[in-house]
Amino acid sequence: MRIRLCGAIAAVAVLVAVAATAGPANAASCPWMNTSLSPNQRAQLLLGAMSLSDKIAMTYQQYPMDYHYGAAGYIPGNTSLCIPDLVFNDAGQGVGDAQTGTTAFPAPIAQAASWDPSLQYQFGAALGQEARDKGIDVQLAPGMETDRVPMNGRNWEYMGEDPFLAGQDAAAETAGIQSQHVIVTLKHYIANSQETNRMTDSSDVDQRTLEEIYAPQYDTAIHQGGAMGVMCSYNRINSVYSCENPNTLKGILDGQFGFTGFVVSDWGATRSTVASALNGLDIEMNVTPGTYYGPSLQTAVEDGQVPMSTLNDMVLRILRAMFTVGVFDHPPAAEPQAFAAPATTPDHVALAREVSEQGTVLLKNQDAILPLSRPGQTIAVLGPDAGQAGAEDEYNGEGSGHVPEAGIALVVSPLQGITQRAVGNGDKVLYADGSATADAVAAAKAADVAVVVAGDSESEGTDRSNLTLTGGICTLAGCTPQTVDQNSLISQVAAANPNTIVVLDTGGPVLMPWLDQIKGLLEAWYPGQEDGNALAALLFGDADPSGHLTETFPASMSDLPIQSASQWPGVTESGDSVGPHSSYSEGLLVGYRWYQARGITPLFPFGFGLSYTSFRFSNLTVTSTSSGAVARFNVQNTGLRAGAEVAQAYVGMPSSTGEPPNQLKGFQKVWLEPGQTKTVSITLPETSFAWWNTAGEQWVVTPGNYTVSVGDSSASLPLHATLSRTAAQLPAGAY
Ligand code: BGC
């Protein structure tokens, strides 16, 4: 719902003087400031001291967006009760909204492509630190919805198509953010797979699919990462709005996962007072403050439509999250200084570069065209996204995930990064932006190597209509095609120079009619402000590409798991005037699960990524343990350069379970010197072998033989072992 403001001037324009931040903790008048009590005890104590209006004030956004120093949301503190302000801000690839002086990290899809939860933790900690420095204590991240529809305009804000991978990354990021006393909000809960009709569409999904494909990452982020906030989404799930949905909020989140934190609505996703409160929504965030909570909620409590015990539970959840994460004891930097002060640091900029280096995926390297190690070459750097003018469009996506508003001057364009690095190699750089194809072709002809940087700008609020590389610039208002036909540009450059390398700055997969014509291909996603530096390090071999895909790149639109309009973007159903329905009729067959089940060869499979060195997997053993199994195997660097391999373990279940052929259940990024071998151990908890039994409302293990396959992508699994499991029932929330 956010109308994004652009630039420093706009950011300053939204700065409004507001009530002072809550005063320092006073242990005498506020006994809940006693840190020897547990977070829950402290929250209970404070709740007992609150009046009805004190409680109501905690449950809704009382001011318009951006009112409080450009933040998306603001719930003022209560000085007399020692309650600090709650300041909510976007988040996914850096501290965004109208904040300035923050680091633009690579997009979440790039972060996830690093397959490195320890790096994700570092990113989270840096994000949390910048948030605190900007006066923020609730980050509207991480985004973690399963990529069901590759055209979804927000997939770049998420972590790909596998719930296990997304769960590990989100848990690590959560722990990092909350280590800085900033509360996360996992989003957008749940089955929020498209932007088309996002305020009204119903995601019609069966319970087993919901539990297995869309919910596990939330479970992991809560249990493993300690997440204390969840954002419910705009869409409906099986006809019921997400923020008043008893199945997903009371059933899964509370009942199964035992979630003790708060649920906040997406901005404008609250649709009722009583139903929302009774079904588990704790905070209303809205463009028009207090539409359903605030005075309406107070009346509903006074009338008895919402019991006081429900309101108490809502407030308790908010306070518990604040005490658990440390917001009371370590409130963020005070305003107005925080808004004015820069939060970025050289270390964070270096981290942004490292994430981009590790998240960029080398997809093709014919004739070892890369790295560009031979000195004295002429390199043509081409394309609309190569120069500084294009950098605004490709360093990150659009919508509330955009960051930072005034940072374009800090973005290192591909041209800048390559030019600077080329000097050290004695190389010469030619440049054409591709607006005149003839100029680009002439430069390519005059060069030893041509590097074409192509991309798009995907956005919240708008889906792509297909996977063609239009280069379109999307915003909340829709997409406008770029004037340069990038497919044609790449083809013509490749025809002029056989040593053509394409760098894609896209939010997700695109079709590649020119793939056979080019020699090198890198997917750099939306790489953040260190774009050109990271790219140059990879192109010249200062860094080894170690990213792997977290989503399948299809060969054609007809291969997609989305086969009909009833699946996406949805169709109107008679009797439902609210909005269309999108049928999740592909069930469990999302992403690689679909391609494998149907025997379809994608252009590039889930988990795929090349390196400048080579690896060999050997000696797999899988042993049962008291809590599941452990897979052990060797990975050797068989090449001449140091590099990292992403070792992946997939489980194949007995066919009687009805599960897809292979599912990711463990992975590890392994750094190896040339010739070095490491033994890798991947733990497979019993849940790795379980499926969701809807009738029994539990995870069950079917007795029989299971296959554990290991390799470096979903389609390259050279090692296999079998092990048997006996029947087991695992409690709900045990994922
Ligand atoms: C988006 C959320 C975002 C919120 C606040 C909404 O439109 O869907 O992701 O956190 O705005 O900016």
PDB file of C-alpha atoms in Angstrom, residues 34-264:
ATOM      1  CA  ASN A  34      13.789  -5.478  36.528  1.00  0.00           C
ATOM      2  CA  THR A  35      15.926  -7.557  34.157  1.00  0.00           C
ATOM      3  CA  SER A  36      16.141 -10.494  36.550  1.00  0.00           C
ATOM      4  CA  LEU A  37      12.528 -11.329  35.662  1.00  0.00           C
ATOM      5  CA  SER A  38      11.733 -13.324  32.527  1.00  0.00           C
ATOM      6  CA  PRO A  39      10.364 -11.467  29.473  1.00  0.00           C
ATOM      7  CA  ASN A  40       6.990 -13.048  30.081  1.00  0.00           C
ATOM      8  CA  GLN A  41       6.936 -12.053  33.765  1.00  0.00           C
ATOM      9  CA  ARG A  42       7.906  -8.515  32.850  1.00  0.00           C
ATOM     10  CA  ALA A  43       5.199  -8.339  30.188  1.00  0.00           C
ATOM     11  CA  GLN A  44       2.573  -9.672  32.611  1.00  0.00           C
ATOM     12  CA  LEU A  45       3.592  -7.174  35.268  1.00  0.00           C
ATOM     13  CA  LEU A  46       3.363  -4.273  32.862  1.00  0.00           C
ATOM     14  CA  LEU A  47       0.065  -5.443  31.415  1.00  0.00           C
ATOM     15  CA  GLY A  48      -1.392  -5.426  34.917  1.00  0.00           C
ATOM     16  CA  ALA A  49      -0.529  -1.735  35.256  1.00  0.00           C
ATOM     17  CA  MET A  50      -2.147  -0.669  31.973  1.00  0.00           C
ATOM     18  CA  SER A  51      -5.527   0.981  31.514  1.00  0.00           C
ATOM     19  CA  LEU A  52      -7.853   0.047  28.664  1.00  0.00           C
ATOM     20  CA  SER A  53      -6.717   3.048  26.644  1.00  0.00           C
ATOM     21  CA  ASP A  54      -3.049   2.237  27.342  1.00  0.00           C
ATOM     22  CA  LYS A  55      -3.671  -1.208  25.904  1.00  0.00           C
ATOM     23  CA  ILE A  56      -5.614  -0.001  22.881  1.00  0.00           C
ATOM     24  CA  ALA A  57      -2.821   2.457  22.086  1.00  0.00           C
ATOM     25  CA  MET A  58      -0.388  -0.433  21.645  1.00  0.00           C
ATOM     26  CA  THR A  59      -2.463  -2.132  18.971  1.00  0.00           C
ATOM     27  CA  TYR A  60      -2.591   0.313  16.091  1.00  0.00           C
ATOM     28  CA  GLN A  61      -0.789   2.812  13.926  1.00  0.00           C
ATOM     29  CA  GLN A  62      -2.037   6.167  15.133  1.00  0.00           C
ATOM     30  CA  TYR A  63      -0.341   8.359  12.547  1.00  0.00           C
ATOM     31  CA  PRO A  64      -0.029   8.301   8.767  1.00  0.00           C
ATOM     32  CA  MET A  65       2.847   6.436   7.142  1.00  0.00           C
ATOM     33  CA  ASP A  66       6.109   8.377   7.115  1.00  0.00           C
ATOM     34  CA  TYR A  67       4.874  10.621   9.962  1.00  0.00           C
ATOM     35  CA  HIS A  68       7.626   9.496  12.289  1.00  0.00           C
ATOM     36  CA  TYR A  69      10.923  10.377  10.630  1.00  0.00           C
ATOM     37  CA  GLY A  70      10.038   8.640   7.395  1.00  0.00           C
ATOM     38  CA  ALA A  71       9.346   5.239   8.954  1.00  0.00           C
ATOM     39  CA  ALA A  72       6.527   3.025   7.660  1.00  0.00           C
ATOM     40  CA  GLY A  73       4.879   2.692  11.044  1.00  0.00           C
ATOM     41  CA  TYR A  74       4.932   4.228  14.494  1.00  0.00           C
ATOM     42  CA  ILE A  75       3.327   3.372  17.805  1.00  0.00           C
ATOM     43  CA  PRO A  76       4.400   6.006  20.319  1.00  0.00           C
ATOM     44  CA  GLY A  77       5.798   4.927  23.638  1.00  0.00           C
ATOM     45  CA  ASN A  78       4.264   5.652  27.016  1.00  0.00           C
ATOM     46  CA  THR A  79       6.750   7.497  29.213  1.00  0.00           C
ATOM     47  CA  SER A  80       4.828   7.006  32.433  1.00  0.00           C
ATOM     48  CA  LEU A  81       4.928   3.242  31.884  1.00  0.00           C
ATOM     49  CA  CYS A  82       8.545   3.250  30.582  1.00  0.00           C
ATOM     50  CA  ILE A  83       7.319   1.843  27.239  1.00  0.00           C
ATOM     51  CA  PRO A  84       9.601   2.833  24.347  1.00  0.00           C
ATOM     52  CA  ASP A  85       8.357   3.827  20.894  1.00  0.00           C
ATOM     53  CA  LEU A  86       7.763   1.066  18.372  1.00  0.00           C
ATOM     54  CA  VAL A  87       9.132   2.234  15.023  1.00  0.00           C
ATOM     55  CA  PHE A  88       8.519  -0.052  12.049  1.00  0.00           C
ATOM     56  CA  ASN A  89      10.624   0.213   8.888  1.00  0.00           C
ATOM     57  CA  ASP A  90      11.268  -1.657   5.626  1.00  0.00           C
ATOM     58  CA  ALA A  91      13.958  -3.739   5.368  1.00  0.00           C
ATOM     59  CA  GLY A  92      14.631  -6.565   2.855  1.00  0.00           C
ATOM     60  CA  GLN A  93      17.929  -5.428   1.366  1.00  0.00           C
ATOM     61  CA  GLY A  94      18.705  -2.607   3.712  1.00  0.00           C
ATOM     62  CA  VAL A  95      17.001  -0.012   5.901  1.00  0.00           C
ATOM     63  CA  GLY A  96      14.673   1.631   3.407  1.00  0.00           C
ATOM     64  CA  ASP A  97      11.538   3.774   3.250  1.00  0.00           C
ATOM     65  CA  ALA A  98      12.586   7.407   3.631  1.00  0.00           C
ATOM     66  CA  GLN A  99      15.785   6.651   5.568  1.00  0.00           C
ATOM     67  CA  THR A 100      19.024   7.901   4.102  1.00  0.00           C
ATOM     68  CA  GLY A 101      22.626   7.022   4.773  1.00  0.00           C
ATOM     69  CA  THR A 102      21.963   3.300   4.949  1.00  0.00           C
ATOM     70  CA  THR A 103      23.661   0.500   3.048  1.00  0.00           C
ATOM     71  CA  ALA A 104      21.957  -0.944  -0.045  1.00  0.00           C
ATOM     72  CA  PHE A 105      22.715  -4.653   0.256  1.00  0.00           C
ATOM     73  CA  PRO A 106      21.874  -7.157  -2.491  1.00  0.00           C
ATOM     74  CA  ALA A 107      18.239  -8.257  -2.734  1.00  0.00           C
ATOM     75  CA  PRO A 108      17.015 -11.165  -0.604  1.00  0.00           C
ATOM     76  CA  ILE A 109      16.943 -13.456  -3.647  1.00  0.00           C
ATOM     77  CA  ALA A 110      20.680 -12.743  -4.091  1.00  0.00           C
ATOM     78  CA  GLN A 111      21.338 -13.227  -0.389  1.00  0.00           C
ATOM     79  CA  ALA A 112      19.648 -16.620  -0.506  1.00  0.00           C
ATOM     80  CA  ALA A 113      21.613 -17.602  -3.622  1.00  0.00           C
ATOM     81  CA  SER A 114      24.754 -17.518  -1.489  1.00  0.00           C
ATOM     82  CA  TRP A 115      23.431 -20.639   0.304  1.00  0.00           C
ATOM     83  CA  ASP A 116      25.293 -19.416   3.355  1.00  0.00           C
ATOM     84  CA  PRO A 117      23.245 -18.906   6.540  1.00  0.00           C
ATOM     85  CA  SER A 118      26.302 -17.582   8.378  1.00  0.00           C
ATOM     86  CA  LEU A 119      26.547 -14.773   5.812  1.00  0.00           C
ATOM     87  CA  GLN A 120      22.795 -14.260   6.169  1.00  0.00           C
ATOM     88  CA  TYR A 121      23.306 -13.856   9.917  1.00  0.00           C
ATOM     89  CA  GLN A 122      25.994 -11.232   9.313  1.00  0.00           C
ATOM     90  CA  PHE A 123      23.650  -9.412   6.953  1.00  0.00           C
ATOM     91  CA  GLY A 124      20.867  -9.541   9.550  1.00  0.00           C
ATOM     92  CA  ALA A 125      23.156  -8.181  12.264  1.00  0.00           C
ATOM     93  CA  ALA A 126      24.289  -5.329   9.993  1.00  0.00           C
ATOM     94  CA  LEU A 127      20.675  -4.574   9.068  1.00  0.00           C
ATOM     95  CA  GLY A 128      19.672  -4.584  12.727  1.00  0.00           C
ATOM     96  CA  GLN A 129      22.543  -2.307  13.657  1.00  0.00           C
ATOM     97  CA  GLU A 130      21.665   0.223  10.955  1.00  0.00           C
ATOM     98  CA  ALA A 131      18.015   0.082  12.002  1.00  0.00           C
ATOM     99  CA  ARG A 132      18.865   0.834  15.624  1.00  0.00           C
ATOM    100  CA  ASP A 133      21.121   3.673  14.562  1.00  0.00           C
ATOM    101  CA  LYS A 134      18.219   5.113  12.553  1.00  0.00           C
ATOM    102  CA  GLY A 135      15.870   4.966  15.546  1.00  0.00           C
ATOM    103  CA  ILE A 136      14.029   1.819  14.402  1.00  0.00           C
ATOM    104  CA  ASP A 137      13.173  -1.189  16.536  1.00  0.00           C
ATOM    105  CA  VAL A 138      10.963  -3.290  14.236  1.00  0.00           C
ATOM    106  CA  GLN A 139      12.294  -4.370  10.842  1.00  0.00           C
ATOM    107  CA  LEU A 140       9.717  -5.419   8.237  1.00  0.00           C
ATOM    108  CA  ALA A 141      11.808  -8.400   7.170  1.00  0.00           C
ATOM    109  CA  PRO A 142      12.734 -11.099   6.313  1.00  0.00           C
ATOM    110  CA  GLY A 143      10.485 -11.826   3.318  1.00  0.00           C
ATOM    111  CA  MET A 144      10.223 -15.565   2.895  1.00  0.00           C
ATOM    112  CA  GLU A 145       7.232 -16.604   0.818  1.00  0.00           C
ATOM    113  CA  THR A 146       7.731 -19.635  -1.409  1.00  0.00           C
ATOM    114  CA  ASP A 147       8.246 -18.696  -5.064  1.00  0.00           C
ATOM    115  CA  ARG A 148       5.239 -20.403  -6.615  1.00  0.00           C
ATOM    116  CA  VAL A 149       4.674 -18.068  -9.569  1.00  0.00           C
ATOM    117  CA  PRO A 150       7.951 -17.009 -11.234  1.00  0.00           C
ATOM    118  CA  MET A 151       6.188 -13.895 -12.564  1.00  0.00           C
ATOM    119  CA  ASN A 152       5.391 -12.659  -9.043  1.00  0.00           C
ATOM    120  CA  GLY A 153       6.692  -9.084  -8.819  1.00  0.00           C
ATOM    121  CA  ARG A 154       7.977  -9.636  -5.285  1.00  0.00           C
ATOM    122  CA  ASN A 155       9.995 -12.839  -5.667  1.00  0.00           C
ATOM    123  CA  TRP A 156      13.154 -10.743  -5.492  1.00  0.00           C
ATOM    124  CA  GLU A 157      12.128  -9.865  -1.926  1.00  0.00           C
ATOM    125  CA  TYR A 158      11.928 -13.552  -1.029  1.00  0.00           C
ATOM    126  CA  MET A 159      14.356 -16.451  -0.838  1.00  0.00           C
ATOM    127  CA  GLY A 160      13.335 -18.778  -3.629  1.00  0.00           C
ATOM    128  CA  GLU A 161      11.174 -21.815  -4.196  1.00  0.00           C
ATOM    129  CA  ASP A 162      12.200 -24.148  -1.384  1.00  0.00           C
ATOM    130  CA  PRO A 163      10.797 -23.851   2.161  1.00  0.00           C
ATOM    131  CA  PHE A 164      13.753 -25.619   3.769  1.00  0.00           C
ATOM    132  CA  LEU A 165      16.288 -23.230   2.261  1.00  0.00           C
ATOM    133  CA  ALA A 166      14.106 -20.194   2.997  1.00  0.00           C
ATOM    134  CA  GLY A 167      13.680 -21.382   6.589  1.00  0.00           C
ATOM    135  CA  GLN A 168      17.410 -21.715   7.201  1.00  0.00           C
ATOM    136  CA  ASP A 169      18.122 -18.298   5.712  1.00  0.00           C
ATOM    137  CA  ALA A 170      15.232 -16.583   7.468  1.00  0.00           C
ATOM    138  CA  ALA A 171      16.199 -18.128  10.812  1.00  0.00           C
ATOM    139  CA  ALA A 172      19.780 -16.900  10.425  1.00  0.00           C
ATOM    140  CA  GLU A 173      18.693 -13.414   9.372  1.00  0.00           C
ATOM    141  CA  THR A 174      16.188 -13.269  12.222  1.00  0.00           C
ATOM    142  CA  ALA A 175      18.852 -14.163  14.777  1.00  0.00           C
ATOM    143  CA  GLY A 176      21.132 -11.502  13.276  1.00  0.00           C
ATOM    144  CA  ILE A 177      18.533  -8.721  13.300  1.00  0.00           C
ATOM    145  CA  GLN A 178      17.233  -9.533  16.760  1.00  0.00           C
ATOM    146  CA  SER A 179      20.807  -9.714  18.143  1.00  0.00           C
ATOM    147  CA  GLN A 180      20.684  -5.927  17.726  1.00  0.00           C
ATOM    148  CA  HIS A 181      17.481  -5.611  19.786  1.00  0.00           C
ATOM    149  CA  VAL A 182      15.362  -5.046  16.698  1.00  0.00           C
ATOM    150  CA  ILE A 183      12.248  -7.210  16.278  1.00  0.00           C
ATOM    151  CA  VAL A 184      11.704  -8.964  12.937  1.00  0.00           C
ATOM    152  CA  THR A 185       8.393  -9.407  11.163  1.00  0.00           C
ATOM    153  CA  LEU A 186       8.375 -12.525   8.992  1.00  0.00           C
ATOM    154  CA  LYS A 187       6.393 -11.757   5.855  1.00  0.00           C
ATOM    155  CA  HIS A 188       3.997 -11.939   4.118  1.00  0.00           C
ATOM    156  CA  TYR A 189       2.214 -14.697   6.015  1.00  0.00           C
ATOM    157  CA  ILE A 190       0.991 -16.733   4.057  1.00  0.00           C
ATOM    158  CA  ALA A 191       0.479 -18.166   0.558  1.00  0.00           C
ATOM    159  CA  ASN A 192       1.095 -14.653  -0.739  1.00  0.00           C
ATOM    160  CA  SER A 193       2.309 -15.713  -4.168  1.00  0.00           C
ATOM    161  CA  GLN A 194       1.300 -12.915  -6.506  1.00  0.00           C
ATOM    162  CA  GLU A 195       0.806  -9.188  -6.782  1.00  0.00           C
ATOM    163  CA  THR A 196      -2.040  -9.246  -9.298  1.00  0.00           C
ATOM    164  CA  ASN A 197      -5.223  -8.502  -7.320  1.00  0.00           C
ATOM    165  CA  ARG A 198      -3.136  -8.717  -4.204  1.00  0.00           C
ATOM    166  CA  MET A 199      -5.739  -7.046  -1.981  1.00  0.00           C
ATOM    167  CA  THR A 200      -8.601  -9.358  -2.905  1.00  0.00           C
ATOM    168  CA  ASP A 201      -7.295 -12.584  -4.426  1.00  0.00           C
ATOM    169  CA  SER A 202      -7.931 -15.844  -2.604  1.00  0.00           C
ATOM    170  CA  SER A 203      -5.092 -18.371  -2.519  1.00  0.00           C
ATOM    171  CA  ASP A 204      -7.050 -21.614  -2.648  1.00  0.00           C
ATOM    172  CA  VAL A 205      -4.651 -24.143  -1.215  1.00  0.00           C
ATOM    173  CA  ASP A 206      -5.171 -27.524   0.388  1.00  0.00           C
ATOM    174  CA  GLN A 207      -3.986 -27.962   3.962  1.00  0.00           C
ATOM    175  CA  ARG A 208      -1.203 -30.428   3.208  1.00  0.00           C
ATOM    176  CA  THR A 209       0.322 -28.126   0.614  1.00  0.00           C
ATOM    177  CA  LEU A 210       0.022 -25.171   2.984  1.00  0.00           C
ATOM    178  CA  GLU A 211       1.769 -27.077   5.767  1.00  0.00           C
ATOM    179  CA  GLU A 212       4.531 -28.557   3.599  1.00  0.00           C
ATOM    180  CA  ILE A 213       5.347 -25.854   1.053  1.00  0.00           C
ATOM    181  CA  TYR A 214       4.307 -22.503   2.524  1.00  0.00           C
ATOM    182  CA  ALA A 215       4.509 -22.809   6.332  1.00  0.00           C
ATOM    183  CA  PRO A 216       7.767 -24.631   7.243  1.00  0.00           C
ATOM    184  CA  GLN A 217      10.020 -21.595   6.775  1.00  0.00           C
ATOM    185  CA  TYR A 218       7.952 -19.652   9.324  1.00  0.00           C
ATOM    186  CA  ASP A 219       8.225 -22.560  11.758  1.00  0.00           C
ATOM    187  CA  THR A 220      12.015 -22.624  11.315  1.00  0.00           C
ATOM    188  CA  ALA A 221      12.399 -18.853  11.650  1.00  0.00           C
ATOM    189  CA  ILE A 222      10.347 -18.951  14.856  1.00  0.00           C
ATOM    190  CA  HIS A 223      11.912 -22.007  16.482  1.00  0.00           C
ATOM    191  CA  GLN A 224      15.457 -21.822  15.183  1.00  0.00           C
ATOM    192  CA  GLY A 225      15.722 -18.050  14.759  1.00  0.00           C
ATOM    193  CA  GLY A 226      13.531 -16.892  17.651  1.00  0.00           C
ATOM    194  CA  ALA A 227      11.360 -14.606  15.502  1.00  0.00           C
ATOM    195  CA  MET A 228       8.988 -12.507  17.621  1.00  0.00           C
ATOM    196  CA  GLY A 229       6.957 -10.798  14.872  1.00  0.00           C
ATOM    197  CA  VAL A 230       4.943 -11.978  11.872  1.00  0.00           C
ATOM    198  CA  MET A 231       3.231  -9.841   9.218  1.00  0.00           C
ATOM    199  CA  CYS A 232      -0.040 -11.208   7.866  1.00  0.00           C
ATOM    200  CA  SER A 233      -0.529 -10.605   4.160  1.00  0.00           C
ATOM    201  CA  TYR A 234      -3.020  -8.784   1.940  1.00  0.00           C
ATOM    202  CA  ASN A 235      -4.487 -11.848   0.240  1.00  0.00           C
ATOM    203  CA  ARG A 236      -7.193 -14.233   1.317  1.00  0.00           C
ATOM    204  CA  ILE A 237      -6.444 -17.893   2.015  1.00  0.00           C
ATOM    205  CA  ASN A 238      -9.309 -20.174   1.050  1.00  0.00           C
ATOM    206  CA  SER A 239     -11.621 -17.154   0.913  1.00  0.00           C
ATOM    207  CA  VAL A 240     -10.725 -15.781   4.362  1.00  0.00           C
ATOM    208  CA  TYR A 241      -8.462 -12.752   4.691  1.00  0.00           C
ATOM    209  CA  SER A 242      -5.041 -13.576   6.040  1.00  0.00           C
ATOM    210  CA  CYS A 243      -5.237 -11.164   8.981  1.00  0.00           C
ATOM    211  CA  GLU A 244      -8.439 -12.725  10.300  1.00  0.00           C
ATOM    212  CA  ASN A 245      -7.825 -16.302   9.242  1.00  0.00           C
ATOM    213  CA  PRO A 246      -8.415 -18.777  12.074  1.00  0.00           C
ATOM    214  CA  ASN A 247      -6.667 -21.626  10.276  1.00  0.00           C
ATOM    215  CA  THR A 248      -3.406 -19.846   9.550  1.00  0.00           C
ATOM    216  CA  LEU A 249      -3.216 -17.595  12.628  1.00  0.00           C
ATOM    217  CA  LYS A 250      -4.836 -19.544  15.451  1.00  0.00           C
ATOM    218  CA  GLY A 251      -4.382 -22.990  13.930  1.00  0.00           C
ATOM    219  CA  ILE A 252      -0.897 -23.049  12.433  1.00  0.00           C
ATOM    220  CA  LEU A 253       0.921 -20.101  13.986  1.00  0.00           C
ATOM    221  CA  ASP A 254      -0.349 -20.368  17.551  1.00  0.00           C
ATOM    222  CA  GLY A 255      -1.634 -23.922  17.783  1.00  0.00           C
ATOM    223  CA  GLN A 256       1.081 -25.753  15.892  1.00  0.00           C
ATOM    224  CA  PHE A 257       4.088 -23.469  16.144  1.00  0.00           C
ATOM    225  CA  GLY A 258       3.372 -22.166  19.649  1.00  0.00           C
ATOM    226  CA  PHE A 259       4.251 -18.650  18.467  1.00  0.00           C
ATOM    227  CA  THR A 260       4.420 -16.241  21.416  1.00  0.00           C
ATOM    228  CA  GLY A 261       5.189 -12.995  19.570  1.00  0.00           C
ATOM    229  CA  PHE A 262       2.873 -10.560  17.778  1.00  0.00           C
ATOM    230  CA  VAL A 263       1.105 -10.544  14.427  1.00  0.00           C
ATOM    231  CA  VAL A 264       1.032  -7.181  12.624  1.00  0.00           C
TER     232      VAL A 264
END
